[in-house]
PDB file of C-alpha atoms in Angstrom:
ATOM      1  CA  MET A   8     -18.252 157.095  -2.439  1.00  0.00           C
ATOM      2  CA  GLN A   9     -15.730 156.098   0.242  1.00  0.00           C
ATOM      3  CA  THR A  10     -12.600 154.822  -1.469  1.00  0.00           C
ATOM      4  CA  ILE A  11      -9.392 153.130  -0.302  1.00  0.00           C
ATOM      5  CA  LYS A  12      -6.320 153.122  -2.480  1.00  0.00           C
ATOM      6  CA  ILE A  13      -4.496 149.820  -2.697  1.00  0.00           C
ATOM      7  CA  LYS A  14      -0.931 149.573  -1.374  1.00  0.00           C
ATOM      8  CA  PRO A  15       1.734 146.935  -1.977  1.00  0.00           C
ATOM      9  CA  LEU A  16       2.018 144.510   0.937  1.00  0.00           C
ATOM     10  CA  THR A  17       5.228 144.929   2.934  1.00  0.00           C
ATOM     11  CA  ALA A  18       6.255 143.443   6.273  1.00  0.00           C
ATOM     12  CA  GLU A  19       6.694 146.915   7.741  1.00  0.00           C
ATOM     13  CA  ALA A  20       3.297 148.267   6.690  1.00  0.00           C
ATOM     14  CA  PHE A  21       1.550 145.054   7.775  1.00  0.00           C
ATOM     15  CA  ALA A  22       3.324 144.734  11.154  1.00  0.00           C
ATOM     16  CA  PRO A  23       0.437 146.141  13.227  1.00  0.00           C
ATOM     17  CA  TYR A  24      -1.838 143.378  11.886  1.00  0.00           C
ATOM     18  CA  GLY A  25       0.409 140.321  11.677  1.00  0.00           C
ATOM     19  CA  GLU A  26       3.168 138.847   9.529  1.00  0.00           C
ATOM     20  CA  VAL A  27       3.897 138.654   5.814  1.00  0.00           C
ATOM     21  CA  LEU A  28       4.913 135.069   4.983  1.00  0.00           C
ATOM     22  CA  GLU A  29       7.506 135.226   2.226  1.00  0.00           C
ATOM     23  CA  ALA A  30      11.005 134.050   1.284  1.00  0.00           C
ATOM     24  CA  ALA A  31      12.765 137.177   2.542  1.00  0.00           C
ATOM     25  CA  GLY A  32      15.391 137.769   5.195  1.00  0.00           C
ATOM     26  CA  ASP A  33      17.247 135.168   7.220  1.00  0.00           C
ATOM     27  CA  PHE A  34      17.242 131.515   6.275  1.00  0.00           C
ATOM     28  CA  ARG A  35      19.008 128.219   7.036  1.00  0.00           C
ATOM     29  CA  LEU A  36      20.225 126.061   4.184  1.00  0.00           C
ATOM     30  CA  ILE A  37      18.841 122.534   4.451  1.00  0.00           C
ATOM     31  CA  ASN A  38      18.723 119.455   2.200  1.00  0.00           C
ATOM     32  CA  ALA A  39      22.420 119.608   1.270  1.00  0.00           C
ATOM     33  CA  GLY A  40      22.173 123.267   0.349  1.00  0.00           C
ATOM     34  CA  LEU A  41      19.272 122.876  -2.079  1.00  0.00           C
ATOM     35  CA  CYS A  42      16.573 124.485   0.074  1.00  0.00           C
ATOM     36  CA  ARG A  43      16.287 127.677   2.088  1.00  0.00           C
ATOM     37  CA  ARG A  44      14.279 127.475   5.312  1.00  0.00           C
ATOM     38  CA  HIS A  45      12.898 130.822   6.457  1.00  0.00           C
ATOM     39  CA  HIS A  46      12.123 129.591   9.932  1.00  0.00           C
ATOM     40  CA  ASP A  47       9.024 130.096  12.070  1.00  0.00           C
ATOM     41  CA  ARG A  48       7.657 133.244  10.492  1.00  0.00           C
ATOM     42  CA  ALA A  49       4.143 133.490  11.928  1.00  0.00           C
ATOM     43  CA  GLY A  50       2.935 134.535  15.358  1.00  0.00           C
ATOM     44  CA  LEU A  51       0.523 131.657  15.799  1.00  0.00           C
ATOM     45  CA  ASP A  52      -1.915 131.844  18.707  1.00  0.00           C
ATOM     46  CA  PHE A  53      -4.773 129.403  19.109  1.00  0.00           C
ATOM     47  CA  GLY A  54      -5.935 130.449  22.563  1.00  0.00           C
ATOM     48  CA  PRO A  55      -6.170 128.341  25.704  1.00  0.00           C
ATOM     49  CA  ALA A  56      -8.717 125.804  24.403  1.00  0.00           C
ATOM     50  CA  GLY A  57      -7.834 125.707  20.704  1.00  0.00           C
ATOM     51  CA  ARG A  58      -5.443 123.834  18.477  1.00  0.00           C
ATOM     52  CA  ALA A  59      -3.870 124.405  15.068  1.00  0.00           C
ATOM     53  CA  GLY A  60      -5.613 123.111  11.951  1.00  0.00           C
ATOM     54  CA  ILE A  61      -5.072 123.312   8.210  1.00  0.00           C
ATOM     55  CA  SER A  62      -8.155 123.913   6.073  1.00  0.00           C
ATOM     56  CA  ILE A  63      -8.371 124.452   2.322  1.00  0.00           C
ATOM     57  CA  PHE A  64     -10.346 127.457   1.085  1.00  0.00           C
ATOM     58  CA  LYS A  65     -11.551 127.908  -2.475  1.00  0.00           C
ATOM     59  CA  ALA A  66     -12.826 131.453  -3.015  1.00  0.00           C
ATOM     60  CA  GLU A  67     -14.422 133.191  -5.977  1.00  0.00           C
ATOM     61  CA  LEU A  68     -12.204 135.699  -7.744  1.00  0.00           C
ATOM     62  CA  ARG A  69     -12.787 139.407  -7.206  1.00  0.00           C
ATOM     63  CA  SER A  70     -11.714 142.351  -9.340  1.00  0.00           C
ATOM     64  CA  LEU A  71     -10.946 146.023  -8.819  1.00  0.00           C
ATOM     65  CA  PRO A  72     -12.655 148.319  -8.040  1.00  0.00           C
ATOM     66  CA  TYR A  73     -13.879 146.087  -5.201  1.00  0.00           C
ATOM     67  CA  ALA A  74     -16.703 147.226  -2.923  1.00  0.00           C
ATOM     68  CA  PHE A  75     -17.277 145.750   0.547  1.00  0.00           C
ATOM     69  CA  ASN A  76     -19.102 146.578   3.727  1.00  0.00           C
ATOM     70  CA  LEU A  77     -18.222 143.565   5.910  1.00  0.00           C
ATOM     71  CA  ILE A  78     -15.218 143.097   8.147  1.00  0.00           C
ATOM     72  CA  GLU A  79     -14.730 140.310  10.653  1.00  0.00           C
ATOM     73  CA  ARG A  80     -12.350 139.129  13.335  1.00  0.00           C
ATOM     74  CA  HIS A  81     -11.524 135.951  15.202  1.00  0.00           C
ATOM     75  CA  PRO A  82     -11.213 136.734  18.927  1.00  0.00           C
ATOM     76  CA  ASP A  83      -9.840 133.316  19.857  1.00  0.00           C
ATOM     77  CA  GLY A  84      -7.058 132.750  17.345  1.00  0.00           C
ATOM     78  CA  SER A  85      -4.672 133.860  14.626  1.00  0.00           C
ATOM     79  CA  GLN A  86      -5.450 133.027  10.986  1.00  0.00           C
ATOM     80  CA  ALA A  87      -2.880 132.499   8.219  1.00  0.00           C
ATOM     81  CA  PHE A  88      -3.646 132.495   4.486  1.00  0.00           C
ATOM     82  CA  ILE A  89      -1.222 130.705   2.160  1.00  0.00           C
ATOM     83  CA  PRO A  90      -2.016 131.126  -1.546  1.00  0.00           C
ATOM     84  CA  MET A  91      -1.658 127.833  -3.463  1.00  0.00           C
ATOM     85  CA  SER A  92      -1.008 129.663  -6.742  1.00  0.00           C
ATOM     86  CA  ALA A  93       1.416 132.464  -7.604  1.00  0.00           C
ATOM     87  CA  ASP A  94      -1.366 135.047  -7.910  1.00  0.00           C
ATOM     88  CA  PRO A  95      -2.040 138.241  -5.987  1.00  0.00           C
ATOM     89  CA  PHE A  96      -4.834 138.611  -3.464  1.00  0.00           C
ATOM     90  CA  LEU A  97      -6.266 141.576  -1.651  1.00  0.00           C
ATOM     91  CA  VAL A  98      -5.639 141.941   2.089  1.00  0.00           C
ATOM     92  CA  ILE A  99      -8.064 144.269   3.836  1.00  0.00           C
ATOM     93  CA  VAL A 100      -7.398 145.017   7.504  1.00  0.00           C
ATOM     94  CA  SER A 101      -8.687 147.589   9.943  1.00  0.00           C
ATOM     95  CA  ASP A 102      -7.906 149.070  13.333  1.00  0.00           C
ATOM     96  CA  GLY A 103     -11.590 148.652  14.175  1.00  0.00           C
ATOM     97  CA  PRO A 104     -15.113 149.441  13.015  1.00  0.00           C
ATOM     98  CA  THR A 105     -14.663 153.203  13.355  1.00  0.00           C
ATOM     99  CA  ALA A 106     -11.339 153.363  11.467  1.00  0.00           C
ATOM    100  CA  THR A 107     -10.675 153.589   7.738  1.00  0.00           C
ATOM    101  CA  PRO A 108      -9.622 150.126   6.517  1.00  0.00           C
ATOM    102  CA  HIS A 109      -6.315 149.498   4.738  1.00  0.00           C
ATOM    103  CA  ALA A 110      -6.127 147.534   1.480  1.00  0.00           C
ATOM    104  CA  PHE A 111      -2.895 145.772   0.544  1.00  0.00           C
ATOM    105  CA  VAL A 112      -2.187 143.656  -2.513  1.00  0.00           C
ATOM    106  CA  THR A 113       0.251 140.736  -2.390  1.00  0.00           C
ATOM    107  CA  ASP A 114       2.939 140.250  -5.028  1.00  0.00           C
ATOM    108  CA  GLY A 115       1.997 136.630  -5.823  1.00  0.00           C
ATOM    109  CA  ALA A 116       4.685 135.125  -3.574  1.00  0.00           C
ATOM    110  CA  GLN A 117       3.338 136.258  -0.207  1.00  0.00           C
ATOM    111  CA  GLY A 118       1.018 134.764   2.366  1.00  0.00           C
ATOM    112  CA  ILE A 119      -0.129 136.463   5.540  1.00  0.00           C
ATOM    113  CA  ASN A 120      -0.833 135.660   9.158  1.00  0.00           C
ATOM    114  CA  LEU A 121      -3.448 137.775  10.890  1.00  0.00           C
ATOM    115  CA  ARG A 122      -2.828 138.333  14.583  1.00  0.00           C
ATOM    116  CA  ARG A 123      -5.587 137.057  16.883  1.00  0.00           C
ATOM    117  CA  GLY A 124      -8.426 139.577  16.970  1.00  0.00           C
ATOM    118  CA  THR A 125      -7.408 141.569  13.873  1.00  0.00           C
ATOM    119  CA  TRP A 126     -10.320 143.042  11.921  1.00  0.00           C
ATOM    120  CA  HIS A 127     -10.089 141.969   8.277  1.00  0.00           C
ATOM    121  CA  GLY A 128     -12.052 141.595   5.073  1.00  0.00           C
ATOM    122  CA  VAL A 129     -13.061 138.234   3.634  1.00  0.00           C
ATOM    123  CA  LEU A 130     -10.728 136.276   1.361  1.00  0.00           C
ATOM    124  CA  THR A 131     -10.422 138.121  -1.963  1.00  0.00           C
ATOM    125  CA  PRO A 132      -8.209 136.492  -4.606  1.00  0.00           C
ATOM    126  CA  LEU A 133      -7.586 138.654  -7.670  1.00  0.00           C
ATOM    127  CA  GLY A 134      -6.446 135.867 -10.016  1.00  0.00           C
ATOM    128  CA  GLY A 135      -5.775 132.147 -10.354  1.00  0.00           C
ATOM    129  CA  PRO A 136      -7.828 129.297  -8.914  1.00  0.00           C
ATOM    130  CA  GLY A 137      -8.677 131.067  -5.629  1.00  0.00           C
ATOM    131  CA  LEU A 138      -7.109 128.213  -3.675  1.00  0.00           C
ATOM    132  CA  PHE A 139      -5.586 128.796  -0.217  1.00  0.00           C
ATOM    133  CA  ALA A 140      -4.378 126.802   2.751  1.00  0.00           C
ATOM    134  CA  VAL A 141      -5.605 128.397   5.962  1.00  0.00           C
ATOM    135  CA  ILE A 142      -3.920 127.721   9.289  1.00  0.00           C
ATOM    136  CA  ASP A 143      -6.275 128.748  12.038  1.00  0.00           C
ATOM    137  CA  ARG A 144      -7.818 127.755  15.314  1.00  0.00           C
ATOM    138  CA  ILE A 145      -9.869 124.603  15.625  1.00  0.00           C
ATOM    139  CA  GLY A 146     -12.066 124.783  18.703  1.00  0.00           C
ATOM    140  CA  GLN A 147     -15.575 124.803  20.110  1.00  0.00           C
ATOM    141  CA  THR A 148     -16.241 128.552  20.318  1.00  0.00           C
ATOM    142  CA  PRO A 149     -17.835 130.558  17.441  1.00  0.00           C
ATOM    143  CA  ASN A 150     -14.556 132.553  17.176  1.00  0.00           C
ATOM    144  CA  LEU A 151     -16.178 135.088  14.834  1.00  0.00           C
ATOM    145  CA  GLU A 152     -17.309 138.702  15.155  1.00  0.00           C
ATOM    146  CA  GLU A 153     -18.643 140.590  12.166  1.00  0.00           C
ATOM    147  CA  TYR A 154     -19.182 144.292  11.536  1.00  0.00           C
ATOM    148  CA  ARG A 155     -21.061 145.849   8.632  1.00  0.00           C
ATOM    149  CA  PHE A 156     -20.288 149.406   7.607  1.00  0.00           C
ATOM    150  CA  SER A 157     -23.449 151.414   6.910  1.00  0.00           C
ATOM    151  CA  GLU A 158     -21.755 152.728   3.747  1.00  0.00           C
ATOM    152  CA  SER A 159     -19.604 150.456   1.551  1.00  0.00           C
ATOM    153  CA  TRP A 160     -15.907 151.048   0.987  1.00  0.00           C
ATOM    154  CA  THR A 161     -14.505 150.757  -2.523  1.00  0.00           C
ATOM    155  CA  VAL A 162     -10.921 149.564  -3.053  1.00  0.00           C
ATOM    156  CA  THR A 163      -9.282 151.137  -6.096  1.00  0.00           C
ATOM    157  CA  PRO A 164      -5.963 150.513  -7.893  1.00  0.00           C
TER     158      PRO A 164
ATOM    159  CA  MET B  10      19.679 100.745 -11.582  1.00  0.00           C
ATOM    160  CA  GLN B  11      16.885 100.660  -8.977  1.00  0.00           C
ATOM    161  CA  THR B  12      13.916 102.558 -10.390  1.00  0.00           C
ATOM    162  CA  ILE B  13      10.579 103.747  -8.990  1.00  0.00           C
ATOM    163  CA  LYS B  14       7.730 104.642 -11.297  1.00  0.00           C
ATOM    164  CA  ILE B  15       5.868 107.802 -10.420  1.00  0.00           C
ATOM    165  CA  LYS B  16       2.184 107.584  -9.446  1.00  0.00           C
ATOM    166  CA  PRO B  17      -0.445 110.313  -9.286  1.00  0.00           C
ATOM    167  CA  LEU B  18      -1.077 111.465  -5.706  1.00  0.00           C
ATOM    168  CA  THR B  19      -4.451 110.399  -4.344  1.00  0.00           C
ATOM    169  CA  ALA B  20      -5.832 110.538  -0.801  1.00  0.00           C
ATOM    170  CA  GLU B  21      -6.345 106.772  -0.798  1.00  0.00           C
ATOM    171  CA  ALA B  22      -2.840 105.866  -1.955  1.00  0.00           C
ATOM    172  CA  PHE B  23      -1.279 108.382   0.428  1.00  0.00           C
ATOM    173  CA  ALA B  24      -3.376 107.443   3.490  1.00  0.00           C
ATOM    174  CA  PRO B  25      -0.665 105.294   5.147  1.00  0.00           C
ATOM    175  CA  TYR B  26       1.666 108.309   5.174  1.00  0.00           C
ATOM    176  CA  GLY B  27      -0.597 111.284   5.917  1.00  0.00           C
ATOM    177  CA  GLU B  28      -3.172 113.506   4.235  1.00  0.00           C
ATOM    178  CA  VAL B  29      -3.513 115.101   0.808  1.00  0.00           C
ATOM    179  CA  LEU B  30      -4.524 118.752   1.290  1.00  0.00           C
ATOM    180  CA  GLU B  31      -6.836 119.696  -1.572  1.00  0.00           C
ATOM    181  CA  ALA B  32     -10.243 121.200  -2.327  1.00  0.00           C
ATOM    182  CA  ALA B  33     -12.056 117.870  -2.532  1.00  0.00           C
ATOM    183  CA  GLY B  34     -14.918 116.372  -0.566  1.00  0.00           C
ATOM    184  CA  ASP B  35     -17.026 118.051   2.106  1.00  0.00           C
ATOM    185  CA  PHE B  36     -16.988 121.791   2.627  1.00  0.00           C
ATOM    186  CA  ARG B  37     -18.856 124.585   4.397  1.00  0.00           C
ATOM    187  CA  LEU B  38     -19.845 127.672   2.457  1.00  0.00           C
ATOM    188  CA  ILE B  39     -18.576 130.820   4.164  1.00  0.00           C
ATOM    189  CA  ASN B  40     -18.286 134.512   3.264  1.00  0.00           C
ATOM    190  CA  ALA B  41     -21.889 134.780   1.997  1.00  0.00           C
ATOM    191  CA  GLY B  42     -21.482 131.751  -0.209  1.00  0.00           C
ATOM    192  CA  LEU B  43     -18.355 132.982  -2.006  1.00  0.00           C
ATOM    193  CA  CYS B  44     -15.847 130.626  -0.385  1.00  0.00           C
ATOM    194  CA  ARG B  45     -15.701 126.905   0.312  1.00  0.00           C
ATOM    195  CA  ARG B  46     -14.020 125.846   3.554  1.00  0.00           C
ATOM    196  CA  HIS B  47     -12.692 122.276   3.482  1.00  0.00           C
ATOM    197  CA  HIS B  48     -12.283 122.089   7.211  1.00  0.00           C
ATOM    198  CA  ASP B  49      -9.395 120.756   9.302  1.00  0.00           C
ATOM    199  CA  ARG B  50      -7.818 118.389   6.787  1.00  0.00           C
ATOM    200  CA  ALA B  51      -4.466 117.577   8.368  1.00  0.00           C
ATOM    201  CA  GLY B  52      -3.595 115.299  11.254  1.00  0.00           C
ATOM    202  CA  LEU B  53      -1.281 117.748  12.980  1.00  0.00           C
ATOM    203  CA  ASP B  54       0.854 116.432  15.820  1.00  0.00           C
ATOM    204  CA  PHE B  55       3.614 118.472  17.398  1.00  0.00           C
ATOM    205  CA  GLY B  56       4.456 116.176  20.275  1.00  0.00           C
ATOM    206  CA  PRO B  57       4.343 116.923  23.983  1.00  0.00           C
ATOM    207  CA  ALA B  58       6.932 119.734  24.010  1.00  0.00           C
ATOM    208  CA  GLY B  59       6.432 121.224  20.541  1.00  0.00           C
ATOM    209  CA  ARG B  60       4.229 123.873  18.969  1.00  0.00           C
ATOM    210  CA  ALA B  61       3.023 124.655  15.456  1.00  0.00           C
ATOM    211  CA  GLY B  62       5.026 126.991  13.269  1.00  0.00           C
ATOM    212  CA  ILE B  63       4.872 128.231   9.685  1.00  0.00           C
ATOM    213  CA  SER B  64       8.156 128.420   7.791  1.00  0.00           C
ATOM    214  CA  ILE B  65       8.739 129.332   4.150  1.00  0.00           C
ATOM    215  CA  PHE B  66      10.887 126.971   2.068  1.00  0.00           C
ATOM    216  CA  LYS B  67      12.449 127.866  -1.261  1.00  0.00           C
ATOM    217  CA  ALA B  68      13.839 124.774  -2.975  1.00  0.00           C
ATOM    218  CA  GLU B  69      15.733 124.246  -6.197  1.00  0.00           C
ATOM    219  CA  LEU B  70      13.762 122.639  -9.007  1.00  0.00           C
ATOM    220  CA  ARG B  71      14.361 118.988  -9.846  1.00  0.00           C
ATOM    221  CA  SER B  72      13.553 117.069 -13.012  1.00  0.00           C
ATOM    222  CA  LEU B  73      12.821 113.475 -14.010  1.00  0.00           C
ATOM    223  CA  PRO B  74      14.480 111.033 -13.978  1.00  0.00           C
ATOM    224  CA  TYR B  75      15.386 112.002 -10.404  1.00  0.00           C
ATOM    225  CA  ALA B  76      17.984 110.040  -8.448  1.00  0.00           C
ATOM    226  CA  PHE B  77      18.189 110.092  -4.639  1.00  0.00           C
ATOM    227  CA  ASN B  78      19.718 108.090  -1.841  1.00  0.00           C
ATOM    228  CA  LEU B  79      18.560 110.067   1.213  1.00  0.00           C
ATOM    229  CA  ILE B  80      15.344 109.721   3.153  1.00  0.00           C
ATOM    230  CA  GLU B  81      14.549 111.363   6.461  1.00  0.00           C
ATOM    231  CA  ARG B  82      11.898 111.508   9.142  1.00  0.00           C
ATOM    232  CA  HIS B  83      10.835 113.746  11.980  1.00  0.00           C
ATOM    233  CA  PRO B  84      10.180 111.623  15.068  1.00  0.00           C
ATOM    234  CA  ASP B  85       8.652 114.466  17.085  1.00  0.00           C
ATOM    235  CA  GLY B  86       6.119 115.986  14.732  1.00  0.00           C
ATOM    236  CA  SER B  87       4.040 116.041  11.563  1.00  0.00           C
ATOM    237  CA  GLN B  88       5.147 118.175   8.613  1.00  0.00           C
ATOM    238  CA  ALA B  89       2.867 119.764   6.010  1.00  0.00           C
ATOM    239  CA  PHE B  90       4.000 121.155   2.642  1.00  0.00           C
ATOM    240  CA  ILE B  91       1.776 123.736   0.946  1.00  0.00           C
ATOM    241  CA  PRO B  92       2.940 124.720  -2.554  1.00  0.00           C
ATOM    242  CA  MET B  93       2.695 128.503  -3.117  1.00  0.00           C
ATOM    243  CA  SER B  94       2.414 128.058  -6.884  1.00  0.00           C
ATOM    244  CA  ALA B  95       0.130 125.838  -8.973  1.00  0.00           C
ATOM    245  CA  ASP B  96       2.972 123.510  -9.965  1.00  0.00           C
ATOM    246  CA  PRO B  97       3.521 119.808  -9.324  1.00  0.00           C
ATOM    247  CA  PHE B  98       6.053 118.458  -6.870  1.00  0.00           C
ATOM    248  CA  LEU B  99       7.369 115.015  -6.161  1.00  0.00           C
ATOM    249  CA  VAL B 100       6.392 113.271  -2.921  1.00  0.00           C
ATOM    250  CA  ILE B 101       8.678 110.413  -1.953  1.00  0.00           C
ATOM    251  CA  VAL B 102       7.658 108.341   1.075  1.00  0.00           C
ATOM    252  CA  SER B 103       8.746 105.017   2.475  1.00  0.00           C
ATOM    253  CA  ASP B 104       7.673 102.369   4.961  1.00  0.00           C
ATOM    254  CA  GLY B 105      11.243 102.336   6.255  1.00  0.00           C
ATOM    255  CA  PRO B 106      14.873 101.988   5.232  1.00  0.00           C
ATOM    256  CA  THR B 107      14.446  98.386   4.063  1.00  0.00           C
ATOM    257  CA  ALA B 108      11.335  99.029   1.934  1.00  0.00           C
ATOM    258  CA  THR B 109      11.061 100.249  -1.643  1.00  0.00           C
ATOM    259  CA  PRO B 110      10.074 103.949  -1.550  1.00  0.00           C
ATOM    260  CA  HIS B 111       6.946 105.262  -3.272  1.00  0.00           C
ATOM    261  CA  ALA B 112       7.037 108.317  -5.543  1.00  0.00           C
ATOM    262  CA  PHE B 113       3.878 110.371  -6.069  1.00  0.00           C
ATOM    263  CA  VAL B 114       3.434 113.485  -8.144  1.00  0.00           C
ATOM    264  CA  THR B 115       0.940 116.206  -7.170  1.00  0.00           C
ATOM    265  CA  ASP B 116      -1.486 117.700  -9.690  1.00  0.00           C
ATOM    266  CA  GLY B 117      -0.541 121.328  -8.956  1.00  0.00           C
ATOM    267  CA  ALA B 118      -3.468 121.916  -6.583  1.00  0.00           C
ATOM    268  CA  GLN B 119      -2.429 119.581  -3.768  1.00  0.00           C
ATOM    269  CA  GLY B 120      -0.409 119.944  -0.603  1.00  0.00           C
ATOM    270  CA  ILE B 121       0.465 117.151   1.775  1.00  0.00           C
ATOM    271  CA  ASN B 122       0.793 116.518   5.480  1.00  0.00           C
ATOM    272  CA  LEU B 123       3.274 113.853   6.538  1.00  0.00           C
ATOM    273  CA  ARG B 124       2.294 111.976   9.663  1.00  0.00           C
ATOM    274  CA  ARG B 125       4.813 112.214  12.546  1.00  0.00           C
ATOM    275  CA  GLY B 126       7.656 109.783  11.939  1.00  0.00           C
ATOM    276  CA  THR B 127       6.980 109.137   8.233  1.00  0.00           C
ATOM    277  CA  TRP B 128      10.095 108.441   6.172  1.00  0.00           C
ATOM    278  CA  HIS B 129      10.192 110.823   3.199  1.00  0.00           C
ATOM    279  CA  GLY B 130      12.452 112.343   0.582  1.00  0.00           C
ATOM    280  CA  VAL B 131      13.545 115.977   0.621  1.00  0.00           C
ATOM    281  CA  LEU B 132      11.424 118.702  -0.965  1.00  0.00           C
ATOM    282  CA  THR B 133      11.486 118.224  -4.749  1.00  0.00           C
ATOM    283  CA  PRO B 134       9.504 120.777  -6.781  1.00  0.00           C
ATOM    284  CA  LEU B 135       9.220 119.960 -10.485  1.00  0.00           C
ATOM    285  CA  GLY B 136       8.235 123.444 -11.690  1.00  0.00           C
ATOM    286  CA  GLY B 137       7.541 127.038 -10.683  1.00  0.00           C
ATOM    287  CA  PRO B 138       9.385 129.082  -8.078  1.00  0.00           C
ATOM    288  CA  GLY B 139       9.939 126.180  -5.641  1.00  0.00           C
ATOM    289  CA  LEU B 140       8.146 128.130  -2.916  1.00  0.00           C
ATOM    290  CA  PHE B 141       6.306 126.314  -0.114  1.00  0.00           C
ATOM    291  CA  ALA B 142       4.780 127.065   3.257  1.00  0.00           C
ATOM    292  CA  VAL B 143       5.717 124.358   5.744  1.00  0.00           C
ATOM    293  CA  ILE B 144       3.702 123.766   8.895  1.00  0.00           C
ATOM    294  CA  ASP B 145       5.788 121.730  11.264  1.00  0.00           C
ATOM    295  CA  ARG B 146       6.990 121.373  14.808  1.00  0.00           C
ATOM    296  CA  ILE B 147       8.937 124.128  16.490  1.00  0.00           C
ATOM    297  CA  GLY B 148      10.828 122.752  19.477  1.00  0.00           C
ATOM    298  CA  GLN B 149      14.174 122.157  21.110  1.00  0.00           C
ATOM    299  CA  THR B 150      14.885 118.582  19.947  1.00  0.00           C
ATOM    300  CA  PRO B 151      16.786 117.805  16.710  1.00  0.00           C
ATOM    301  CA  ASN B 152      13.616 116.102  15.392  1.00  0.00           C
ATOM    302  CA  LEU B 153      15.480 114.609  12.431  1.00  0.00           C
ATOM    303  CA  GLU B 154      16.657 111.114  11.467  1.00  0.00           C
ATOM    304  CA  GLU B 155      18.324 110.457   8.136  1.00  0.00           C
ATOM    305  CA  TYR B 156      18.986 107.267   6.215  1.00  0.00           C
ATOM    306  CA  ARG B 157      21.170 106.878   3.139  1.00  0.00           C
ATOM    307  CA  PHE B 158      20.578 103.986   0.770  1.00  0.00           C
ATOM    308  CA  SER B 159      23.814 102.324  -0.341  1.00  0.00           C
ATOM    309  CA  GLU B 160      22.473 102.337  -3.906  1.00  0.00           C
ATOM    310  CA  SER B 161      20.515 105.303  -5.284  1.00  0.00           C
ATOM    311  CA  TRP B 162      16.885 105.053  -6.377  1.00  0.00           C
ATOM    312  CA  THR B 163      15.838 106.683  -9.645  1.00  0.00           C
ATOM    313  CA  VAL B 164      12.314 108.052 -10.025  1.00  0.00           C
ATOM    314  CA  THR B 165      11.000 107.777 -13.581  1.00  0.00           C
ATOM    315  CA  PRO B 166       7.857 109.099 -15.315  1.00  0.00           C
TER     316      PRO B 166
END
């Protein structure tokens, strides 16, 4: 069995794939000092003929060990996942079909933005209602490539 | 004392001000049937010289009764608030400085998108970590107008 050990999600480890969206680092105080604004944290890219959209995803919960054989990517745009509950989800990314994927787990207060064209697993919440806001490209192209590994990978704690 | 009674947030009641972002209504099944995609739910508008950005807001919790005298609006772009925990927040909107504001409360599974130019109160979480993803306009203009009522409004349950 091919296994991948889960790692905590950090901005540094995730940098090759996109951004971690969390209340860390620099901020501006707004609203008379009662709110911190961590400004413009995602590298959004919707391609020449696309535009930004917000969609709501509701995904079935998964548990560990988690087996998968499918990864996908969106050649025409970035894709951000904002959890709408304070629960962890699994973030699977890959340098490509021939590479070993990486599996990160969020800490319950993190979203992510996947850079345009990044290979990734499907949405895999580990707890809560499985509810996410997704900021991605709205456009006329299919904007989807899929790859199936001949042998499944299993993500372990 | 000027008071405003809180109302539950519904798409119909909120329609003059923007969109409720929730897992309701039409969806496409994706990820081999394991995820519902409620597609492109927000009327995003970043003006001629703006672009979309994702910022993370961390706001102090408020409680009811809640008194305020400030409303604001962003003339150059829409602004969406996605709660990153399953907790309710208060949504104060107004038809303008001379109108009585409306106060809605979310059900813990709802975000909102404020149409460009909508008068609204500041971010007022009622529970949880006060953590939100905000999708709004990134640009060079101030993109902010404020109005202070001479007498405060008090939002009551």
